[in-house]
Amino acid sequence: MSDKLVISIDAMGGDNSPRVVIEGLAIAAKKNPDANFLLFGDESKVMPILDSYPNLKKVCEFRPSPEVVHNEDKPSSVIRNRNTSMFMAINAVKQGEAQAVVSAGNTGALMAISKLTLKTIQKIHRPAIVSIMPHRTGRYIMLDLGANTECDALNLAEFALMGNIMAKHMLDIERPRVALLNIGAEEMKGREEIHQAVKIIKNSHLDMNFVGYIEPHEMPEGKADVVITDGFTGNIALKSIEGTAKLVVRLIKDAVKKSFLAKFGIPFMFGVGLNIKKVMDPRLYNGAMLVGLNGLTVKSHGGTDALGYSYAVGNAIRLARQNFVATIRDELEHVDLDELSQEILYDAY
Amino acid sequence: MSDKLVISIDAMGGDNSPRVVIEGLAIAAKKNPDANFLLFGDESKVMPILDSYPNLKKVCEFRPSPEVVHNEDKPSSVIRNRNTSMFMAINAVKQGEAQAVVSAGNTGALMAISKLTLKTIQKIHRPAIVSIMPHRTGRYIMLDLGANTECDALNLAEFALMGNIMAKHMLDIERPRVALLNIGAEEMKGREEIHQAVKIIKNSHLDMNFVGYIEPHEMPEGKADVVITDGFTGNIALKSIEGTAKLVVRLIKDAVKKSFLAKFGIPFMFGVGLNIKKVMDPRLYNGAMLVGLNGLTVKSHGGTDALGYSYAVGNAIRLARQNFVATIRDELEHVDLDELSQEILYDAY
């Protein structure tokens, strides 16, 4: 099965599963005729819906799973239950039956089972959560968005290596501009691990277009294609961005409601709304990726619709098609980041 | 002079000084008849403008300063030059001639001279940069926005103490809801210093309405009146918010330009624009405050206009009028945060 592109699917995760999952798969299958799916879930719920998508059914293999991970389940308990659709879907990647797994279920559980089952790639110390984000004229990718509360310089350098490969595959950019998130452009601004990461990246002979620091307000301007940060800072930035975008849209809606005159302007503004949606629609950015493991885990938002789910599956397909994990391994064969970071840390004292 | 409300002004800082400074002062003086100003700057430039504002002139005392801090000057060199308008303006606070100082000049220089000259309040270990921010239905204050790249639990607890007092004075809220910025609501999410800060605040017997953690996307919803974080994270959040607000507004403008129909809707949307400006206009939030020193330093944006500058002066007046520094000292007389933090850190090991 190794030459065939296979994505493993937890059909039971998310708010309206398995319906949204299967409808989303149908969209993704149409866009990606080379993709095959291995579906895990409750047979009595999955099959009736799958039956109404004959074209999808042709590229699907279904395997019943007796149990389901619930939203309130603790990661510590779910990692012991091998009978859930989530566990079985992830395990299929470990067994080499699929290259990636997609789930819309419990994030903590998904991350915990993935880390435990798939394990980090040799020479990669920490996995990272990656997402594609909109900027004014395109998209960029950002990592880590929350897998690691604290990161050292070596972790950041490894994220840069992975992010660079991801941007090539996901954004079709030949030489992505890779930048480290910081609070200033000057060399000595920000935290020590960021300064050290610069040294590791610059001395690593990685084939990378490293452009230095980026500040958060430069991200929406499209100043970099890959933004590297630790999971705490990345999560703070991501949620600040999401919250502010929502606030501005909300303020506009509130103001339109309050204004008698504005109501007459709404029909004229229809195209404006559509254009903004083309850039900002969260469904287009659905599918956060856990990278750095031997296999790829994609987390779909639990509340998304079929179109949103199809984008998460699209991310999985795209990286699996390009042999993402193998590419990272190849790159690491020529570079010893670990040794380099020890030299640089040693120099610092 | 101690009973009189006096604000010291660096008339030479900023892009269009001293014109914008004096025009801004005129607005602030009209709104605050009890305020007096001590102006430092180039006599040949300041006096001709000041002469055209006779009402302002009555509450101003001018003192010539022979030199000016330039934008490209390094903090390390400006702290040695006691002849600049910035240095002299800050020094007036140290000498007890004014309670607060406002400058639109070089941020690094302003912070460096302030720290060196005014020194931290006894029992406060680190000053913090504070700003007022908009949320959907009001305003909140956030600190630290960049004075300290790394903060320990004690620093965060001290910021909470100062932020609480500031919110009472600046936002007129009797019991401000004080929250710590974090990446999740659960107790064990985020970094260790945040967990320890919770313990210090809860055990401090500070009279404070502490509401626990807040996530960045909850800030624009108005879930807290005071948001506490370290200077690195605060700066990241602030710039993410600013960048995203700009992006969304830019996307709307771009989309309106592209849409033939939308142009006809613009006149109807006039009121909407005004309403949003009422909330989002950066001039209304001008005037970042450096707190924790024996005297208050307010940094106006260098590129703001007279209205924006008047808001920075307004912040200085407001805190000076309420005897902000003395209030912090009073509060710290009854609370030993230092001892408490040592107990808690000791418990942790």
XYZ file of C-alpha atoms in Angstrom:
698
model
C 0.000 0.000 0.000
C 3.029 2.265 0.374
C 2.926 3.730 -3.159
C -0.751 4.478 -2.914
C -1.839 7.755 -1.370
C -3.939 6.770 1.632
C -5.417 9.089 4.275
C -6.787 7.588 7.459
C -10.010 9.178 8.695
C -11.556 9.270 12.165
C -15.160 9.463 10.988
C -16.584 9.985 14.490
C -14.861 13.215 15.661
C -16.524 16.640 15.498
C -19.917 18.137 16.140
C -21.882 16.633 13.264
C -19.994 13.446 12.572
C -19.991 11.306 10.638
C -22.159 13.360 8.242
C -19.858 16.397 7.901
C -16.821 14.113 7.686
C -18.216 12.071 4.807
C -19.595 15.090 2.941
C -16.214 16.757 3.340
C -14.430 13.638 2.105
C -16.653 13.613 -0.981
C -15.495 17.151 -1.826
C -11.837 16.286 -1.181
C -12.057 13.048 -3.206
C -13.423 14.925 -6.185
C -10.549 17.417 -6.045
C -7.931 14.696 -5.478
C -8.621 11.659 -7.683
C -5.378 10.001 -6.527
C -6.416 9.901 -2.862
C -7.737 6.857 -1.031
C -9.343 6.827 2.390
C -9.350 4.395 5.254
C -12.411 5.151 7.369
C -12.847 4.257 11.038
C -16.158 4.640 12.824
C -19.539 3.320 13.858
C -20.758 1.113 10.991
C -24.450 1.775 11.576
C -23.854 5.512 11.352
C -21.187 5.690 8.660
C -22.426 3.237 6.035
C -25.887 4.710 5.333
C -24.292 8.086 4.584
C -21.359 6.641 2.655
C -23.812 4.679 0.497
C -25.193 7.928 -0.863
C -21.730 8.909 -2.177
C -20.921 6.069 -4.599
C -17.882 7.831 -6.115
C -16.376 8.391 -2.674
C -17.226 4.852 -1.611
C -15.049 3.495 -4.441
C -11.916 5.053 -2.915
C -12.873 4.283 0.697
C -12.138 1.246 2.805
C -14.298 1.128 5.919
C -13.288 -0.503 9.195
C -15.648 -0.566 12.132
C -14.382 0.796 15.446
C -16.341 -0.123 18.575
C -15.764 3.084 20.592
C -15.569 6.845 20.298
C -13.400 9.498 22.007
C -15.671 12.106 23.596
C -14.922 15.786 23.931
C -14.737 15.620 27.704
C -12.375 12.587 27.755
C -8.965 13.200 29.308
C -5.902 12.512 27.129
C -4.510 10.326 29.925
C -7.454 7.925 29.650
C -7.927 7.879 25.862
C -4.337 6.838 25.203
C -5.094 3.510 26.869
C -8.170 2.698 24.786
C -7.167 1.105 21.496
C -10.759 0.559 20.378
C -11.738 4.107 19.544
C -12.074 5.358 15.967
C -9.426 7.990 16.769
C -6.890 5.514 18.095
C -7.479 3.073 15.246
C -7.211 5.832 12.625
C -3.882 7.033 14.034
C -2.632 3.492 14.412
C -3.202 2.877 10.693
C -0.525 5.518 10.021
C 1.842 3.797 12.430
C 1.231 0.479 10.677
C 2.126 2.065 7.340
C -1.358 1.640 5.940
C -1.838 5.393 5.582
C 0.491 8.387 5.380
C -1.687 10.831 7.295
C -4.698 10.905 9.600
C -7.495 13.463 9.882
C -9.768 13.866 12.896
C -12.245 16.527 14.002
C -12.270 15.111 17.533
C -10.908 16.159 20.942
C -7.643 18.067 20.327
C -5.859 16.994 23.505
C -6.636 13.341 22.835
C -5.580 13.570 19.196
C -2.246 15.139 20.088
C -1.590 12.711 22.942
C -2.365 9.558 20.929
C -0.418 10.875 17.927
C 2.699 11.633 19.944
C 2.559 8.317 21.775
C 1.783 6.199 18.735
C 3.697 7.878 15.917
C 6.682 9.170 17.947
C 8.915 12.013 16.832
C 11.072 11.659 13.747
C 14.637 10.715 14.633
C 16.684 13.900 15.262
C 13.504 15.969 15.709
C 12.992 16.679 19.410
C 9.519 18.160 19.498
C 6.481 18.050 17.235
C 4.778 21.339 16.396
C 1.283 22.475 15.496
C 1.196 24.287 12.163
C -1.510 26.294 10.511
C -1.926 28.179 7.261
C -2.843 31.835 7.794
C -4.089 34.616 5.527
C -2.123 37.744 4.733
C -3.127 40.619 2.529
C -2.045 39.115 -0.756
C -1.595 35.431 0.024
C -0.941 32.899 2.751
C 1.809 32.033 5.198
C 2.400 29.184 7.572
C 3.089 29.521 11.247
C 4.448 27.105 13.839
C 4.372 26.199 16.717
C 0.828 27.175 17.614
C 0.620 25.383 20.919
C 2.254 21.955 21.076
C 5.122 23.239 23.252
C 4.718 25.849 25.976
C 8.472 26.372 26.116
C 10.966 25.907 23.300
C 14.722 26.144 23.188
C 16.832 27.344 20.274
C 17.197 23.844 18.841
C 13.422 23.319 18.817
C 12.974 26.609 16.963
C 15.626 25.661 14.396
C 13.895 22.320 13.820
C 10.583 24.128 13.331
C 12.298 26.327 10.730
C 13.513 23.255 8.884
C 10.043 21.669 8.874
C 8.241 24.924 8.104
C 10.469 25.549 5.109
C 9.575 22.161 3.605
C 5.891 22.660 4.397
C 5.736 26.053 2.719
C 7.268 24.593 -0.452
C 4.631 21.865 -0.542
C 1.583 23.739 0.745
C 2.092 27.215 -0.687
C 3.996 26.243 -3.858
C 6.821 28.654 -3.085
C 10.224 27.601 -4.332
C 12.267 29.500 -1.751
C 9.974 30.419 1.122
C 11.066 33.351 3.271
C 11.498 31.899 6.762
C 11.395 34.313 9.711
C 11.535 34.092 13.506
C 8.780 35.882 15.420
C 10.190 38.560 17.708
C 9.290 41.897 19.296
C 11.790 43.991 17.335
C 14.003 43.980 14.278
C 17.272 44.687 16.102
C 19.592 41.777 16.707
C 19.515 41.913 20.490
C 15.748 42.380 20.915
C 13.699 39.606 22.436
C 14.575 36.404 24.203
C 17.864 34.555 24.311
C 16.598 31.348 22.689
C 15.557 33.379 19.639
C 19.047 34.848 19.238
C 20.565 31.383 19.554
C 18.118 29.951 17.029
C 19.338 32.528 14.509
C 22.889 31.298 15.017
C 21.920 27.639 14.625
C 19.925 28.300 11.448
C 22.638 30.480 9.915
C 25.410 27.993 10.701
C 23.441 24.903 9.763
C 24.028 25.068 5.977
C 20.335 24.326 5.632
C 19.211 25.318 2.158
C 16.851 27.967 3.444
C 15.919 31.553 2.646
C 16.133 32.762 6.249
C 15.140 36.422 6.458
C 15.648 37.134 10.181
C 13.069 38.480 12.597
C 9.467 39.332 11.906
C 7.159 41.309 14.194
C 3.519 40.258 14.535
C 2.099 43.292 12.708
C 4.271 42.436 9.700
C 2.711 38.993 9.302
C -0.571 40.252 7.773
C 1.522 42.311 5.343
C 3.009 39.114 3.958
C 6.591 39.816 4.992
C 7.353 36.110 5.425
C 6.061 32.775 4.142
C 6.999 30.852 7.279
C 6.811 32.278 10.800
C 8.612 30.350 13.540
C 7.851 30.713 17.236
C 7.366 28.718 20.419
C 3.947 27.217 21.157
C 3.019 29.698 23.872
C 3.817 32.795 21.824
C 2.318 31.263 18.670
C -0.912 30.457 20.452
C -1.088 33.982 21.893
C -0.521 35.520 18.443
C -3.036 33.195 16.749
C -5.782 33.909 19.267
C -5.028 37.658 19.206
C -5.400 37.617 15.423
C -8.629 35.578 15.515
C -10.115 37.696 18.287
C -9.316 40.982 16.580
C -10.627 39.885 13.182
C -13.859 38.877 14.897
C -14.005 42.176 16.830
C -13.629 44.316 13.723
C -16.252 42.339 11.791
C -18.535 42.533 14.836
C -18.030 46.299 15.181
C -18.958 46.744 11.536
C -22.107 44.648 11.974
C -23.056 46.535 15.146
C -22.495 49.865 13.391
C -24.543 48.850 10.347
C -27.385 47.810 12.649
C -27.285 51.132 14.472
C -27.163 53.244 11.317
C -30.478 53.888 9.574
C -28.716 54.940 6.390
C -26.309 51.991 6.248
C -29.115 49.509 5.665
C -29.626 51.015 2.221
C -25.935 50.531 1.474
C -25.892 46.820 2.277
C -26.930 45.590 -1.209
C -24.060 47.547 -2.754
C -21.608 45.987 -0.340
C -22.414 42.388 -1.224
C -19.337 42.000 -3.426
C -17.151 43.477 -0.698
C -18.342 40.844 1.763
C -17.636 38.097 -0.765
C -14.148 39.399 -1.474
C -13.254 39.576 2.198
C -14.647 36.107 2.765
C -12.357 34.854 0.004
C -9.421 35.904 2.191
C -10.728 35.562 5.749
C -13.150 32.600 5.653
C -11.881 30.351 8.484
C -12.940 27.241 6.568
C -10.173 27.881 4.032
C -7.594 27.624 6.820
C -9.100 24.637 8.576
C -6.791 21.739 9.364
C -4.026 22.392 11.870
C -1.170 19.973 11.275
C 0.871 18.197 13.927
C 4.283 17.765 12.319
C 7.564 16.235 13.442
C 6.100 12.772 14.017
C 6.495 9.655 11.865
C 3.257 10.365 10.073
C 1.086 13.388 9.806
C -1.899 14.230 12.007
C -4.382 16.853 10.854
C -6.903 18.313 13.266
C -10.082 19.636 11.707
C -12.115 22.160 13.669
C -14.912 20.259 15.404
C -17.570 22.741 14.372
C -16.668 23.168 10.728
C -18.879 22.205 7.771
C -18.198 19.873 4.841
C -16.236 22.487 2.895
C -14.072 23.282 5.935
C -13.490 19.588 6.555
C -12.450 19.111 2.926
C -9.679 21.698 3.427
C -8.311 19.772 6.407
C -8.273 16.617 4.273
C -6.658 18.633 1.484
C -3.783 19.576 3.805
C -3.255 15.916 4.692
C -3.304 14.863 1.033
C -0.924 17.580 -0.038
C 1.744 16.755 2.521
C 1.310 12.995 2.119
C 1.631 13.266 -1.664
C 4.953 15.059 -1.288
C 6.274 12.515 1.187
C 6.651 15.155 3.844
C 8.015 12.880 6.559
C 10.613 11.330 4.243
C 11.706 14.785 3.062
C 12.367 15.879 6.645
C 14.352 12.699 7.301
C 16.414 13.270 4.126
C 17.199 16.832 5.060
C 18.264 15.806 8.548
C 20.697 13.256 7.168
C 22.963 16.050 5.984
C 22.575 18.390 8.944
C 23.353 17.816 12.596
C 21.326 20.513 14.314
C 21.823 18.857 17.652
C 25.606 19.098 17.572
C 25.409 22.628 16.193
C 23.136 23.778 18.998
C 25.482 22.321 21.588
C 28.396 24.217 20.056
C 26.423 27.451 20.055
C 25.135 27.005 23.592
C 28.656 26.185 24.702
C 29.920 29.376 23.058
C 27.312 31.381 24.928
C 28.799 30.498 28.315
C 4.370 72.949 44.147
C 3.404 69.515 45.474
C -0.329 70.203 45.830
C -0.575 71.643 42.364
C -1.147 69.304 39.452
C 1.898 69.759 37.224
C 2.778 67.756 34.117
C 6.249 68.065 32.682
C 6.402 68.195 28.876
C 9.212 67.372 26.455
C 8.140 69.799 23.748
C 10.739 68.590 21.222
C 9.903 64.891 20.824
C 7.863 63.528 17.908
C 7.546 64.103 14.179
C 6.021 67.583 14.146
C 7.232 69.016 17.400
C 6.827 71.385 18.993
C 3.701 72.332 16.985
C 1.714 69.120 17.594
C 2.808 69.084 21.247
C 1.573 72.614 21.930
C -1.650 72.181 19.970
C -2.273 68.964 21.881
C -1.548 70.675 25.181
C -4.071 73.364 24.333
C -6.771 70.698 23.914
C -5.746 68.952 27.148
C -5.618 72.247 29.083
C -9.151 73.117 28.015
C -10.428 69.735 29.211
C -8.442 69.884 32.468
C -8.560 73.375 33.992
C -6.690 72.159 37.085
C -3.582 71.101 35.133
C -0.341 73.070 34.873
C 2.504 72.363 32.492
C 6.231 72.697 32.710
C 7.570 72.914 29.150
C 11.099 72.058 28.058
C 12.379 72.815 24.573
C 13.977 75.109 22.057
C 12.830 78.635 22.965
C 12.977 79.973 19.415
C 10.680 77.197 18.247
C 8.348 76.828 21.217
C 7.569 80.450 22.141
C 6.166 81.671 18.808
C 3.642 78.811 18.812
C 2.853 79.084 22.506
C 2.174 82.802 22.052
C -0.779 81.976 19.828
C -2.413 79.991 22.651
C -2.828 82.614 25.409
C -5.067 80.411 27.586
C -2.553 77.602 27.491
C 0.311 80.009 28.105
C -1.272 81.037 31.406
C -0.882 77.517 32.818
C 2.546 76.878 31.255
C 5.975 77.556 32.607
C 8.628 77.394 29.895
C 12.253 76.416 30.478
C 14.722 76.416 27.622
C 16.687 73.221 27.015
C 19.784 73.484 24.841
C 19.668 70.041 23.199
C 17.296 67.468 21.713
C 17.221 63.649 21.750
C 17.069 62.397 18.163
C 15.294 59.284 16.980
C 18.526 57.555 16.041
C 20.252 58.306 19.378
C 21.180 55.259 21.438
C 19.765 55.019 24.980
C 23.304 54.432 26.276
C 24.426 57.862 25.029
C 21.312 59.913 25.841
C 21.362 58.933 29.498
C 24.614 60.852 29.886
C 23.344 64.102 28.364
C 21.523 66.160 30.973
C 20.898 69.067 28.590
C 18.202 67.572 26.398
C 14.543 68.566 26.655
C 13.730 64.914 27.376
C 16.206 64.582 30.213
C 15.218 67.912 31.744
C 11.512 67.095 31.513
C 11.989 63.762 33.265
C 14.293 65.312 35.837
C 11.562 67.786 36.801
C 9.525 64.791 38.013
C 12.466 63.524 40.000
C 12.878 66.966 41.594
C 9.216 66.932 42.651
C 8.311 69.822 40.392
C 5.914 67.682 38.359
C 4.056 64.419 38.975
C 4.277 63.072 35.451
C 6.161 63.626 32.205
C 4.958 63.303 28.601
C 7.244 62.889 25.587
C 6.673 61.942 21.959
C 10.391 61.277 21.494
C 12.602 58.212 21.058
C 11.025 55.360 23.078
C 14.252 53.640 24.073
C 15.755 56.884 25.315
C 12.609 57.816 27.220
C 12.464 54.466 28.985
C 16.186 54.443 29.761
C 16.279 57.968 31.212
C 13.060 57.378 33.156
C 14.312 54.185 34.751
C 17.682 55.687 35.594
C 16.340 58.980 36.893
C 13.064 58.071 38.582
C 14.005 54.563 39.814
C 11.482 51.880 40.710
C 9.136 52.358 43.626
C 10.381 50.578 46.721
C 9.114 46.951 46.763
C 8.325 47.117 43.018
C 10.997 45.186 41.123
C 10.244 46.085 37.519
C 8.446 48.915 35.775
C 5.912 48.011 33.095
C 4.536 49.609 29.954
C 0.759 49.973 30.077
C -1.727 50.880 27.424
C -5.468 51.337 27.211
C -7.073 49.110 24.582
C -10.515 48.957 22.969
C -12.926 46.081 23.385
C -16.368 45.680 21.909
C -18.239 47.638 24.527
C -15.534 49.565 26.362
C -11.869 49.643 27.233
C -9.350 47.561 29.155
C -5.793 48.091 30.230
C -2.935 45.753 29.487
C 0.551 45.432 30.921
C 3.453 44.757 30.399
C 3.651 45.657 26.724
C 7.399 45.470 26.352
C 9.451 46.821 29.262
C 10.507 43.317 30.359
C 11.309 40.489 27.964
C 11.124 37.963 30.787
C 9.040 38.200 33.948
C 8.797 35.975 36.975
C 5.704 35.336 39.072
C 6.480 38.188 41.452
C 6.768 40.684 38.579
C 3.385 39.536 37.256
C 1.791 39.902 40.696
C 3.199 43.428 40.988
C 1.783 44.274 37.558
C -1.606 43.027 38.761
C -1.412 45.315 41.794
C -0.520 48.342 39.656
C -2.980 47.472 36.882
C -5.811 47.198 39.374
C -5.157 50.718 40.675
C -4.768 52.073 37.148
C -8.065 50.629 35.963
C -9.871 52.226 38.903
C -8.400 55.626 38.002
C -8.379 55.441 34.219
C -11.529 53.450 33.461
C -13.607 54.515 36.473
C -14.328 50.945 37.461
C -14.775 50.328 41.156
C -13.713 46.690 41.177
C -11.851 46.012 37.941
C -11.723 42.394 36.816
C -8.010 41.511 36.755
C -6.914 38.542 34.622
C -3.658 36.839 33.653
C -3.085 36.267 29.942
C -2.703 32.574 29.154
C -3.250 30.045 26.352
C -6.053 28.137 28.065
C -8.587 28.332 30.849
C -7.477 25.172 32.654
C -5.352 25.582 35.752
C -2.293 23.764 34.432
C -2.190 25.368 30.969
C 0.635 27.711 30.090
C 3.881 28.567 31.769
C 4.988 27.932 35.314
C 5.454 31.603 36.255
C 1.796 32.218 35.405
C 0.631 29.445 37.732
C 2.822 30.811 40.505
C 1.546 34.353 39.938
C -1.998 33.075 40.538
C -0.896 31.690 43.890
C 0.839 34.924 44.905
C -2.148 37.072 43.942
C -4.654 34.777 45.655
C -2.631 34.567 48.860
C -1.659 38.224 48.964
C -4.862 39.548 50.558
C -4.716 42.290 47.946
C -8.143 43.856 47.627
C -8.561 42.752 44.045
C -11.235 41.187 41.867
C -8.941 38.562 40.347
C -10.812 36.496 37.754
C -8.132 34.000 36.677
C -6.878 33.390 33.171
C -7.925 35.141 30.008
C -7.134 34.010 26.452
C -6.245 36.618 23.813
C -9.460 36.182 21.815
C -11.472 36.955 24.937
C -9.862 40.381 25.377
C -11.830 42.064 22.552
C -14.995 40.614 24.083
C -14.368 42.627 27.236
C -13.910 39.660 29.560
C -11.455 41.559 31.780
C -10.654 45.173 32.663
C -6.982 44.501 33.347
C -4.870 41.988 31.437
C -1.522 41.018 32.970
C 1.337 39.467 31.023
C 5.097 39.619 30.541
C 6.561 42.234 28.188
C 7.411 39.784 25.412
C 3.979 38.177 25.263
C 2.237 41.529 25.723
C 4.168 43.061 22.871
C 3.376 40.066 20.631
C -0.338 40.308 21.464
C -0.425 44.095 20.994
C 1.259 43.967 17.598
C -0.890 41.005 16.497
C -3.994 43.007 17.386
C -2.777 46.164 15.639
C -1.661 44.257 12.547
C -4.915 42.363 12.218
C -7.125 45.423 12.698
C -5.131 47.138 9.951
C -5.380 44.058 7.692
C -9.143 43.817 7.991
C -9.638 47.533 7.326
C -7.232 47.259 4.389
C -9.056 44.247 2.956
C -12.315 46.153 3.135
C -10.792 49.148 1.359
C -9.225 46.907 -1.305
C -12.539 45.119 -1.834
C -14.500 48.354 -2.095
C -12.027 49.612 -4.690
C -12.394 46.439 -6.724
C -16.183 46.365 -6.602
C -17.996 48.584 -9.071
C -21.219 48.359 -7.108
C -19.683 49.084 -3.706
C -18.779 52.631 -4.707
C -22.475 53.490 -4.752
C -22.840 52.110 -1.234
C -20.096 54.267 0.269
C -22.302 57.305 1.078
C -24.672 55.069 3.029
C -21.783 53.660 5.027
C -20.501 57.001 6.301
C -22.091 56.578 9.723
C -20.671 53.068 10.005
C -17.156 54.386 9.444
C -17.693 57.051 12.090
C -19.015 54.549 14.612
C -16.064 52.211 14.120
C -13.639 55.093 14.373
C -15.217 55.967 17.714
C -13.989 52.602 18.987
C -10.846 51.906 16.945
C -9.259 55.339 16.353
C -5.668 54.842 17.571
C -5.503 58.456 18.734
C -7.968 57.654 21.517
C -5.523 55.094 22.911
C -2.387 57.161 22.503
C -0.115 57.494 25.505
C 1.597 54.329 26.717
C 2.452 54.666 30.388
C 5.628 53.510 32.087
C 4.543 52.634 35.613
C 6.315 51.334 38.690
C 8.734 54.256 38.907
C 8.708 57.173 41.350
C 6.836 59.327 38.908
C 4.915 58.592 35.770
C 6.292 58.667 32.228
C 3.866 58.797 29.311
C 5.049 58.067 25.782
C 3.022 59.665 23.034
C 3.220 58.176 19.555
C 5.745 60.227 17.576
C 3.505 60.476 14.541
C 0.223 61.391 16.220
C -1.671 64.656 15.760
C -2.779 67.229 18.331
C -5.869 65.256 19.340
C -3.797 62.117 19.815
C -1.219 64.020 21.833
C -3.950 65.449 24.056
C -4.998 61.902 24.985
C -1.460 61.070 26.083
C -1.446 64.197 28.253
C -4.899 63.212 29.523
C -3.510 59.886 30.746
C -0.732 61.676 32.606
C -3.157 64.132 34.185
C -5.570 61.441 35.228
C -2.995 59.322 37.031
C -1.227 62.334 38.537
C -4.509 63.717 39.851
C -5.207 60.454 41.680
C -1.729 60.303 43.167
C -1.016 57.044 41.425
C 2.503 56.574 42.769
C 1.456 57.274 46.363
C -1.461 54.839 46.030
C 0.888 52.051 44.951
C 3.183 52.824 47.873
C 0.242 52.752 50.299
C -0.987 49.430 49.003
C 2.472 47.911 49.262
C 2.751 48.937 52.892
C 0.211 46.308 53.856
C 1.350 43.542 51.519
C 4.685 41.791 51.286
C 4.585 40.277 47.823
C 8.292 39.561 47.964
C 8.068 37.324 51.019
C 4.953 35.657 49.642
C 6.626 34.837 46.360
C 9.574 33.291 48.163
C 7.228 31.086 50.165
C 5.423 29.990 47.028
C 8.594 29.362 45.074
C 9.937 27.404 48.027
C 6.760 25.306 48.091
C 7.187 24.519 44.422
C 10.443 22.647 45.028
